[in-house]
Amino acid sequence: MTTTTHGVTQEQGAAAPRCPGPPSAMLDGPVSHAVSKVARLHRIVAGRLLRELGLHPGQEFLMMHLWDNGPVRQSELIKTVGLDPSTVTKMLQRLEQAGHVRRCPDPADRRASLVEATETSCGLLQQVREAWAELERRTLTGLDEAESAELLRLLRKVEGALCTEAATDPTCRTDPDPG
Amino acid sequence: MTTTTHGVTQEQGAAAPRCPGPPSAMLDGPVSHAVSKVARLHRIVAGRLLRELGLHPGQEFLMMHLWDNGPVRQSELIKTVGLDPSTVTKMLQRLEQAGHVRRCPDPADRRASLVEATETSCGLLQQVREAWAELERRTLTGLDEAESAELLRLLRKVEGALCTEAATDPTCRTDPDPG
DNA sequence: ACCCATTCATTGGCCGACCAAGTTAAAATC
DNA sequence: GATTTTAACTTGGTCGGCCAATGAATGGGT
């Protein structure tokens, strides 16, 4: 076994590094690496939970804001969620087509449009809330109260750092947490 | 106040909630919310740093693994990065077209293919490492050593939880960290 | 030998998300 | 009041990422 005729004499398991000796590229940023992984897994789990509700991950944020705040100017929505305007436009188009959202031109400003959650979409509110509670539960499996609180604190801190960091242009919305 | 006849009687600032009284949907999952936000910001910052190198966020992982481990079966690569096979296929197609990666059929298994980083791509290694170090630095701005370590520990724990959680099918690769 | 289940990789479709340009309308300036 | 600037979307393009389904080769049963 091993000695593949390709010229690559693979010992078992230990493949030959392609480039000079720096050990593992991951070691440069362990936290960044962890963040990326957690982010992906978190999104997958969220996606699975939301799929049953007919929502795609990311759309919850928009809907939540609409449910909470009622009719809103699209620009305001964009500011609060902090996403790219084009992203929000396309998401709203799909949400509108799905019947979860209604849009009408703002009479006070002919270029703006007002967005609101449809009546039927309100049935989703409770389910989405439950899905998020479940997501939170699964996310924090294995963490006790103190650890959860500490994690939240640290994430908020990182969020702040990255926010001011990434805030060259994009509006960075750190929601003032009332708690 | 603000009896919204649906004619949008907007008092200033305080928009009328569209749906019954549950306060803020975000309160259901503060940590999940924080994770999502941090994830997005982190990705943006990473994207900006990698853009200068001609890489798109997410591609680093593939390249890092290739740099570290040399020629690898695509299936193995898929397992280690934990992404969807189709995702890896498309990323590799683009990386190949960009000249960062080379692929050849595995002589030992005619359906598999071997992937390796090109010689020229090795010039990127150092830059990518630096970019990730910078990303890590910016991520951890405002956190001291102890906090960083704790954050890492908690993230790893969450990763494990979400991993077993999301591991209905997808191979969940939690790299055994040697340190 | 044959069939069947696995595995490997790809394609197509869709969505979130970015950027870059472009369009229209409102504000600001002159 | 006419011109410039700024704001509010929209469109087109590209990528990462998922799922679902397909094609092709391997391997295990019997």
Short mmCIF file of C-alpha atoms (C1' of nucleotides) in Angstrom, two decimals:
data_model
loop_
_atom_site.label_atom_id
_atom_site.label_comp_id
_atom_site.label_asym_id
_atom_site.label_seq_id
_atom_site.Cartn_x
_atom_site.Cartn_y
_atom_site.Cartn_z
CA MET A 1 0.00 0.00 0.00
CA THR A 2 0.89 3.62 -0.13
CA THR A 3 3.55 4.30 -2.79
CA THR A 4 1.11 5.69 -5.29
CA THR A 5 2.63 5.58 -8.71
CA HIS A 6 1.87 9.24 -9.07
CA GLY A 7 5.27 9.81 -7.64
CA VAL A 8 3.79 10.92 -4.42
CA THR A 9 5.04 8.50 -1.89
CA GLN A 10 2.29 8.83 0.61
CA GLU A 11 3.08 7.47 3.94
CA GLN A 12 -0.12 6.75 5.69
CA GLY A 13 -1.83 9.81 7.01
CA ALA A 14 1.13 12.13 6.83
CA ALA A 15 0.76 13.82 3.48
CA ALA A 16 3.60 15.97 2.24
CA PRO A 17 3.13 19.69 2.81
CA ARG A 18 3.01 21.55 -0.44
CA CYS A 19 4.80 24.58 0.86
CA PRO A 20 7.64 25.33 3.23
CA GLY A 21 7.45 24.54 6.84
CA PRO A 22 5.11 26.86 8.69
CA PRO A 23 3.10 24.42 10.74
CA SER A 24 -0.60 25.03 10.38
CA ALA A 25 -2.11 28.05 8.80
CA MET A 26 -4.94 27.86 11.23
CA LEU A 27 -2.71 28.66 14.12
CA ASP A 28 -2.54 32.25 13.00
CA GLY A 29 -6.09 32.91 14.00
CA PRO A 30 -7.65 30.33 16.24
CA VAL A 31 -10.49 32.57 17.31
CA SER A 32 -11.23 33.66 13.76
CA HIS A 33 -11.25 30.06 12.74
CA ALA A 34 -13.63 29.18 15.52
CA VAL A 35 -15.87 32.09 14.65
CA SER A 36 -16.10 30.99 11.05
CA LYS A 37 -16.93 27.43 11.95
CA VAL A 38 -19.48 28.32 14.56
CA ALA A 39 -21.04 30.78 12.17
CA ARG A 40 -21.46 28.19 9.47
CA LEU A 41 -22.84 25.54 11.78
CA HIS A 42 -25.12 28.03 13.43
CA ARG A 43 -26.49 29.09 10.09
CA ILE A 44 -27.04 25.51 9.03
CA VAL A 45 -29.01 24.70 12.15
CA ALA A 46 -30.99 27.90 11.81
CA GLY A 47 -31.64 27.09 8.19
CA ARG A 48 -32.98 23.66 9.06
CA LEU A 49 -35.30 25.07 11.68
CA LEU A 50 -36.54 27.86 9.47
CA ARG A 51 -36.95 25.67 6.43
CA GLU A 52 -39.97 24.02 7.95
CA LEU A 53 -41.53 27.45 8.23
CA GLY A 54 -40.83 28.33 4.64
CA LEU A 55 -38.22 30.90 5.54
CA HIS A 56 -34.61 31.09 4.50
CA PRO A 57 -31.88 31.99 6.96
CA GLY A 58 -31.44 35.71 7.12
CA GLN A 59 -35.02 36.50 6.38
CA GLU A 60 -35.95 36.18 10.05
CA PHE A 61 -34.15 39.40 10.82
CA LEU A 62 -36.19 41.36 8.35
CA MET A 63 -39.43 39.79 9.44
CA MET A 64 -38.68 40.25 13.10
CA HIS A 65 -38.05 43.91 12.60
CA LEU A 66 -41.23 44.28 10.62
CA TRP A 67 -43.26 42.40 13.17
CA ASP A 68 -41.83 44.47 15.97
CA ASN A 69 -41.92 47.86 14.40
CA GLY A 70 -44.73 47.77 11.92
CA PRO A 71 -44.63 49.64 8.62
CA VAL A 72 -41.19 50.97 7.99
CA ARG A 73 -39.33 52.81 5.32
CA GLN A 74 -37.10 50.44 3.41
CA SER A 75 -34.12 52.68 3.99
CA GLU A 76 -34.79 52.48 7.70
CA LEU A 77 -34.98 48.73 7.48
CA ILE A 78 -31.69 48.65 5.64
CA LYS A 79 -30.07 50.78 8.29
CA THR A 80 -31.28 48.67 11.16
CA VAL A 81 -30.35 45.31 9.73
CA GLY A 82 -27.10 46.71 8.44
CA LEU A 83 -27.18 44.82 5.16
CA ASP A 84 -26.40 45.97 1.68
CA PRO A 85 -29.34 47.82 0.09
CA SER A 86 -29.38 45.51 -2.88
CA THR A 87 -29.52 42.51 -0.59
CA VAL A 88 -32.54 43.88 1.19
CA THR A 89 -34.23 44.73 -2.08
CA LYS A 90 -33.95 41.21 -3.36
CA MET A 91 -34.93 39.65 -0.08
CA LEU A 92 -38.00 41.83 0.06
CA GLN A 93 -38.93 40.96 -3.49
CA ARG A 94 -38.86 37.30 -2.56
CA LEU A 95 -40.65 37.83 0.72
CA GLU A 96 -43.27 39.84 -1.11
CA GLN A 97 -43.74 37.13 -3.68
CA ALA A 98 -44.05 34.63 -0.86
CA GLY A 99 -46.80 36.74 0.64
CA HIS A 100 -44.99 37.56 3.85
CA VAL A 101 -44.51 41.20 3.11
CA ARG A 102 -46.30 44.04 1.42
CA ARG A 103 -44.74 47.11 -0.09
CA CYS A 104 -46.26 50.37 -1.19
CA PRO A 105 -44.76 53.62 -2.33
CA ASP A 106 -44.33 56.25 0.31
CA PRO A 107 -46.71 59.09 -0.49
CA ALA A 108 -44.40 61.52 1.26
CA ASP A 109 -41.36 60.55 -0.77
CA ARG A 110 -41.88 59.16 -4.20
CA ARG A 111 -38.58 57.31 -4.35
CA ALA A 112 -39.02 55.56 -1.01
CA SER A 113 -41.24 52.62 -0.27
CA LEU A 114 -42.93 51.47 2.88
CA VAL A 115 -42.69 47.88 3.96
CA GLU A 116 -44.91 45.96 6.30
CA ALA A 117 -45.54 42.40 7.30
CA THR A 118 -48.74 40.95 5.92
CA GLU A 119 -51.50 39.79 8.18
CA THR A 120 -50.95 36.18 7.27
CA SER A 121 -47.28 36.44 8.07
CA CYS A 122 -48.17 37.17 11.66
CA GLY A 123 -48.98 33.52 12.04
CA LEU A 124 -45.31 32.88 11.56
CA LEU A 125 -44.24 35.13 14.37
CA GLN A 126 -44.84 32.60 17.09
CA GLN A 127 -43.23 29.80 15.11
CA VAL A 128 -40.21 31.87 14.32
CA ARG A 129 -39.87 32.82 17.94
CA GLU A 130 -40.01 29.19 18.91
CA ALA A 131 -37.52 28.26 16.24
CA TRP A 132 -35.13 30.88 17.54
CA ALA A 133 -35.61 29.73 21.08
CA GLU A 134 -34.82 26.23 19.95
CA LEU A 135 -31.79 27.48 18.06
CA GLU A 136 -30.60 29.27 21.14
CA ARG A 137 -31.12 26.15 23.19
CA ARG A 138 -29.11 24.01 20.80
CA THR A 139 -26.43 26.63 20.52
CA LEU A 140 -25.95 26.77 24.25
CA THR A 141 -26.06 23.05 24.84
CA GLY A 142 -23.32 22.25 27.28
CA LEU A 143 -22.93 25.80 28.54
CA ASP A 144 -24.17 26.78 31.94
CA GLU A 145 -25.72 30.11 32.78
CA ALA A 146 -22.49 31.83 33.63
CA GLU A 147 -20.76 30.61 30.50
CA SER A 148 -23.64 31.69 28.31
CA ALA A 149 -23.62 35.12 29.82
CA GLU A 150 -19.88 35.39 29.42
CA LEU A 151 -20.06 34.25 25.82
CA LEU A 152 -22.69 36.84 25.11
CA ARG A 153 -20.61 39.52 26.73
CA LEU A 154 -17.53 38.60 24.76
CA LEU A 155 -19.43 38.35 21.49
CA ARG A 156 -20.86 41.79 22.04
CA LYS A 157 -17.39 43.10 22.63
CA VAL A 158 -16.08 41.46 19.48
CA GLU A 159 -19.07 42.79 17.61
CA GLY A 160 -18.20 46.26 18.73
CA ALA A 161 -14.61 45.88 17.69
CA LEU A 162 -15.42 44.47 14.28
CA CYS A 163 -18.11 47.03 13.87
CA THR A 164 -15.93 50.08 14.26
CA GLU A 165 -13.39 48.13 12.24
CA ALA A 166 -15.67 47.39 9.34
CA ALA A 167 -17.36 50.73 9.55
CA THR A 168 -15.44 52.40 6.81
CA ASP A 169 -18.66 52.94 5.01
CA PRO A 170 -21.44 50.53 5.87
CA THR A 171 -23.69 51.68 8.61
CA CYS A 172 -22.87 49.61 11.57
CA ARG A 173 -25.89 49.07 13.66
CA THR A 174 -25.19 47.88 17.12
CA ASP A 175 -28.60 47.76 18.63
CA PRO A 176 -28.59 49.39 22.00
CA ASP A 177 -29.53 46.53 24.23
CA PRO A 178 -32.02 47.52 26.84
CA GLY A 179 -30.91 45.15 29.46
CA MET B 1 -51.96 56.67 21.22
CA THR B 2 -51.04 56.13 17.65
CA THR B 3 -54.16 54.28 16.72
CA THR B 4 -52.97 53.03 13.41
CA THR B 5 -55.97 53.03 11.23
CA HIS B 6 -53.54 51.45 8.86
CA GLY B 7 -53.45 54.87 7.39
CA VAL B 8 -50.16 55.00 9.13
CA THR B 9 -50.65 57.51 11.82
CA GLN B 10 -47.03 57.64 12.63
CA GLU B 11 -46.04 59.37 15.74
CA GLN B 12 -42.44 60.27 15.46
CA GLY B 13 -40.05 57.46 16.16
CA ALA B 14 -42.40 55.07 17.88
CA ALA B 15 -43.75 52.97 15.05
CA ALA B 16 -46.71 50.75 15.76
CA PRO B 17 -45.93 47.07 16.16
CA ARG B 18 -47.54 45.11 13.42
CA CYS B 19 -48.31 42.12 15.58
CA PRO B 20 -49.47 41.46 19.13
CA GLY B 21 -47.45 42.37 22.07
CA PRO B 22 -44.39 40.15 22.46
CA PRO B 23 -41.66 42.73 23.00
CA SER B 24 -38.71 42.08 20.78
CA ALA B 25 -38.20 38.96 18.75
CA MET B 26 -34.52 39.23 19.34
CA LEU B 27 -34.91 38.56 23.01
CA ASP B 28 -35.58 34.94 22.28
CA GLY B 29 -32.02 34.26 21.28
CA PRO B 30 -29.54 36.92 22.30
CA VAL B 31 -26.54 34.68 21.79
CA SER B 32 -27.77 33.48 18.42
CA HIS B 33 -28.32 37.03 17.44
CA ALA B 34 -24.84 37.99 18.52
CA VAL B 35 -23.37 35.03 16.70
CA SER B 36 -25.07 36.04 13.48
CA LYS B 37 -23.92 39.60 13.71
CA VAL B 38 -20.38 38.77 14.62
CA ALA B 39 -20.29 36.23 11.85
CA ARG B 40 -21.35 38.73 9.25
CA LEU B 41 -18.97 41.43 10.41
CA HIS B 42 -16.14 38.97 10.71
CA ARG B 43 -16.74 37.78 7.20
CA ILE B 44 -16.83 41.32 5.87
CA VAL B 45 -13.53 42.20 7.47
CA ALA B 46 -12.00 38.96 6.27
CA GLY B 47 -13.34 39.64 2.81
CA ARG B 48 -11.78 43.06 2.71
CA LEU B 49 -8.41 41.72 3.79
CA LEU B 50 -8.49 38.84 1.34
CA ARG B 51 -9.78 40.89 -1.54
CA GLU B 52 -6.41 42.54 -1.91
CA LEU B 53 -4.92 39.11 -2.34
CA GLY B 54 -7.40 38.09 -4.99
CA LEU B 55 -9.14 35.60 -2.76
CA HIS B 56 -12.76 35.44 -1.74
CA PRO B 57 -13.78 34.71 1.82
CA GLY B 58 -14.04 31.02 2.37
CA GLN B 59 -11.38 30.09 -0.14
CA GLU B 60 -8.67 30.53 2.48
CA PHE B 61 -9.77 27.38 4.22
CA LEU B 62 -9.32 25.30 1.14
CA MET B 63 -6.00 26.84 0.27
CA MET B 64 -4.71 26.54 3.80
CA HIS B 65 -5.49 22.89 3.88
CA LEU B 66 -3.83 22.35 0.55
CA TRP B 67 -0.77 24.30 1.57
CA ASP B 68 -0.50 22.38 4.78
CA ASN B 69 -1.23 18.93 3.56
CA GLY B 70 -0.13 18.85 -0.03
CA PRO B 71 -1.97 16.86 -2.69
CA VAL B 72 -5.22 15.58 -1.33
CA ARG B 73 -8.21 13.65 -2.51
CA GLN B 74 -11.10 15.98 -3.08
CA SER B 75 -13.31 13.86 -0.91
CA GLU B 76 -10.80 14.20 1.88
CA LEU B 77 -10.75 17.94 1.41
CA ILE B 78 -14.52 18.02 1.57
CA LYS B 79 -14.50 16.04 4.77
CA THR B 80 -11.95 18.23 6.48
CA VAL B 81 -13.50 21.56 5.58
CA GLY B 82 -16.94 20.17 6.27
CA LEU B 83 -18.60 21.93 3.38
CA ASP B 84 -21.11 20.62 0.91
CA PRO B 85 -19.45 18.66 -1.90
CA SER B 86 -21.01 20.84 -4.55
CA THR B 87 -19.69 23.92 -2.84
CA VAL B 88 -16.18 22.56 -2.86
CA THR B 89 -16.47 21.53 -6.48
CA LYS B 90 -17.42 25.00 -7.58
CA MET B 91 -14.86 26.70 -5.41
CA LEU B 92 -12.16 24.46 -6.80
CA GLN B 93 -13.26 25.17 -10.34
CA ARG B 94 -12.84 28.85 -9.70
CA LEU B 95 -9.59 28.44 -7.84
CA GLU B 96 -8.31 26.30 -10.68
CA GLN B 97 -9.29 28.89 -13.22
CA ALA B 98 -7.55 31.50 -11.10
CA GLY B 99 -4.42 29.40 -11.19
CA HIS B 100 -4.25 28.74 -7.48
CA VAL B 101 -5.04 25.08 -7.69
CA ARG B 102 -4.39 22.14 -9.93
CA ARG B 103 -6.49 19.01 -10.24
CA CYS B 104 -5.79 15.67 -11.80
CA PRO B 105 -7.65 12.38 -11.82
CA ASP B 106 -6.61 9.89 -9.22
CA PRO B 107 -4.98 6.94 -10.99
CA ALA B 108 -5.99 4.65 -8.17
CA ASP B 109 -9.66 5.56 -8.32
CA ARG B 110 -11.08 6.75 -11.55
CA ARG B 111 -13.96 8.69 -10.02
CA ALA B 112 -11.80 10.61 -7.54
CA SER B 113 -9.54 13.53 -8.26
CA LEU B 114 -6.45 14.81 -6.55
CA VAL B 115 -6.10 18.45 -5.69
CA GLU B 116 -2.99 20.43 -4.97
CA ALA B 117 -1.94 24.03 -4.62
CA THR B 118 0.04 25.36 -7.55
CA GLU B 119 3.59 26.55 -7.13
CA THR B 120 2.62 30.13 -7.79
CA SER B 121 -0.08 29.97 -5.16
CA CYS B 122 2.57 29.37 -2.55
CA GLY B 123 3.45 33.03 -2.80
CA LEU B 124 0.08 33.74 -1.30
CA LEU B 125 0.67 31.63 1.76
CA GLN B 126 2.60 34.24 3.65
CA GLN B 127 0.19 36.98 2.71
CA VAL B 128 -2.81 34.94 3.71
CA ARG B 129 -1.18 34.13 7.00
CA GLU B 130 -0.58 37.79 7.60
CA ALA B 131 -4.11 38.67 6.61
CA TRP B 132 -5.45 36.14 9.06
CA ALA B 133 -3.18 37.38 11.79
CA GLU B 134 -4.49 40.86 11.11
CA LEU B 135 -8.04 39.58 11.14
CA GLU B 136 -7.43 37.92 14.46
CA ARG B 137 -5.94 41.09 15.82
CA ARG B 138 -8.91 43.17 14.77
CA THR B 139 -11.33 40.57 16.03
CA LEU B 140 -9.79 40.55 19.45
CA THR B 141 -9.42 44.30 19.80
CA GLY B 142 -10.47 45.18 23.28
CA LEU B 143 -10.12 41.69 24.66
CA ASP B 144 -7.27 40.79 26.93
CA GLU B 145 -5.48 37.47 26.94
CA ALA B 146 -7.79 35.81 29.41
CA GLU B 147 -10.90 36.95 27.61
CA SER B 148 -9.57 35.77 24.28
CA ALA B 149 -8.78 32.38 25.69
CA GLU B 150 -12.17 32.14 27.30
CA LEU B 151 -13.91 33.18 24.11
CA LEU B 152 -12.02 30.54 22.21
CA ARG B 153 -12.92 27.92 24.75
CA LEU B 154 -16.60 28.82 24.65
CA LEU B 155 -16.69 28.95 20.88
CA ARG B 156 -15.15 25.51 20.70
CA LYS B 157 -17.79 24.26 23.06
CA VAL B 158 -20.57 25.80 21.01
CA GLU B 159 -18.99 24.40 17.89
CA GLY B 160 -19.10 20.96 19.39
CA ALA B 161 -22.72 21.35 20.38
CA LEU B 162 -23.83 22.66 17.01
CA CYS B 163 -21.71 20.06 15.33
CA THR B 164 -23.35 17.05 16.88
CA GLU B 165 -26.58 18.94 16.43
CA ALA B 166 -26.14 19.58 12.73
CA ALA B 167 -24.55 16.22 12.14
CA THR B 168 -27.57 14.49 10.80
CA ASP B 169 -25.66 13.78 7.68
CA PRO B 170 -22.86 16.22 6.95
CA THR B 171 -19.57 15.11 8.28
CA CYS B 172 -18.74 17.36 11.10
CA ARG B 173 -15.08 17.92 11.28
CA THR B 174 -13.85 19.28 14.52
CA ASP B 175 -10.17 19.32 13.93
CA PRO B 176 -8.39 17.86 16.88
CA ASP B 177 -6.36 20.78 17.97
CA PRO B 178 -2.84 19.85 18.94
CA GLY B 179 -2.26 22.43 21.53
"C1'" DA C 1 -20.45 -13.39 -12.59
"C1'" DC C 2 -24.24 -10.51 -11.24
"C1'" DC C 3 -26.75 -7.12 -8.73
"C1'" DC C 4 -27.04 -3.61 -5.36
"C1'" DA C 5 -25.51 -0.33 -2.16
"C1'" DT C 6 -21.73 3.26 -1.45
"C1'" DT C 7 -18.85 6.55 -2.61
"C1'" DC C 8 -17.01 10.51 -5.59
"C1'" DA C 9 -17.83 14.14 -8.12
"C1'" DT C 10 -20.68 17.21 -10.90
"C1'" DT C 11 -24.75 19.94 -12.48
"C1'" DG C 12 -28.75 22.89 -11.82
"C1'" DG C 13 -31.43 25.64 -8.94
"C1'" DC C 14 -31.97 28.80 -5.36
"C1'" DC C 15 -30.77 32.19 -1.71
"C1'" DG C 16 -28.01 35.40 1.09
"C1'" DA C 17 -24.59 38.71 0.45
"C1'" DC C 18 -21.26 41.76 -1.62
"C1'" DC C 19 -19.87 45.37 -5.14
"C1'" DA C 20 -20.45 48.42 -8.98
"C1'" DA C 21 -23.49 51.19 -11.90
"C1'" DG C 22 -27.45 53.18 -12.95
"C1'" DT C 23 -32.18 55.64 -12.24
"C1'" DT C 24 -35.27 58.55 -10.19
"C1'" DA C 25 -36.60 61.85 -7.00
"C1'" DA C 26 -35.73 64.97 -3.23
"C1'" DA C 27 -32.49 68.63 -1.09
"C1'" DA C 28 -29.14 71.91 -1.21
"C1'" DT C 29 -26.65 75.27 -3.41
"C1'" DC C 30 -26.04 79.05 -6.27
"C1'" DG D 1 -35.43 78.82 -10.66
"C1'" DA D 2 -31.75 76.00 -12.59
"C1'" DT D 3 -27.95 73.13 -11.35
"C1'" DT D 4 -25.52 70.15 -8.48
"C1'" DT D 5 -25.45 66.98 -4.77
"C1'" DT D 6 -27.31 63.56 -2.06
"C1'" DA D 7 -30.52 59.96 -0.89
"C1'" DA D 8 -33.50 55.71 -2.05
"C1'" DC D 9 -33.86 52.02 -4.41
"C1'" DT D 10 -32.95 48.79 -8.47
"C1'" DT D 11 -30.37 45.85 -11.74
"C1'" DG D 12 -26.56 42.91 -13.11
"C1'" DG D 13 -22.84 40.32 -11.91
"C1'" DT D 14 -20.15 37.27 -8.93
"C1'" DC D 15 -19.32 34.11 -4.88
"C1'" DG D 16 -20.04 31.18 -1.02
"C1'" DG D 17 -23.31 27.98 0.42
"C1'" DC D 18 -27.13 24.65 0.66
"C1'" DC D 19 -30.22 20.97 -1.30
"C1'" DA D 20 -31.70 17.66 -4.72
"C1'" DA D 21 -30.77 14.78 -8.37
"C1'" DT D 22 -27.56 12.62 -11.70
"C1'" DG D 23 -23.65 9.92 -13.68
"C1'" DA D 24 -19.92 7.08 -13.02
"C1'" DA D 25 -16.92 3.92 -10.74
"C1'" DT D 26 -15.99 0.90 -6.75
"C1'" DG D 27 -17.01 -2.80 -3.66
"C1'" DG D 28 -19.74 -6.22 -1.19
"C1'" DG D 29 -23.16 -10.04 -1.29
"C1'" DT D 30 -25.04 -14.08 -2.90
#
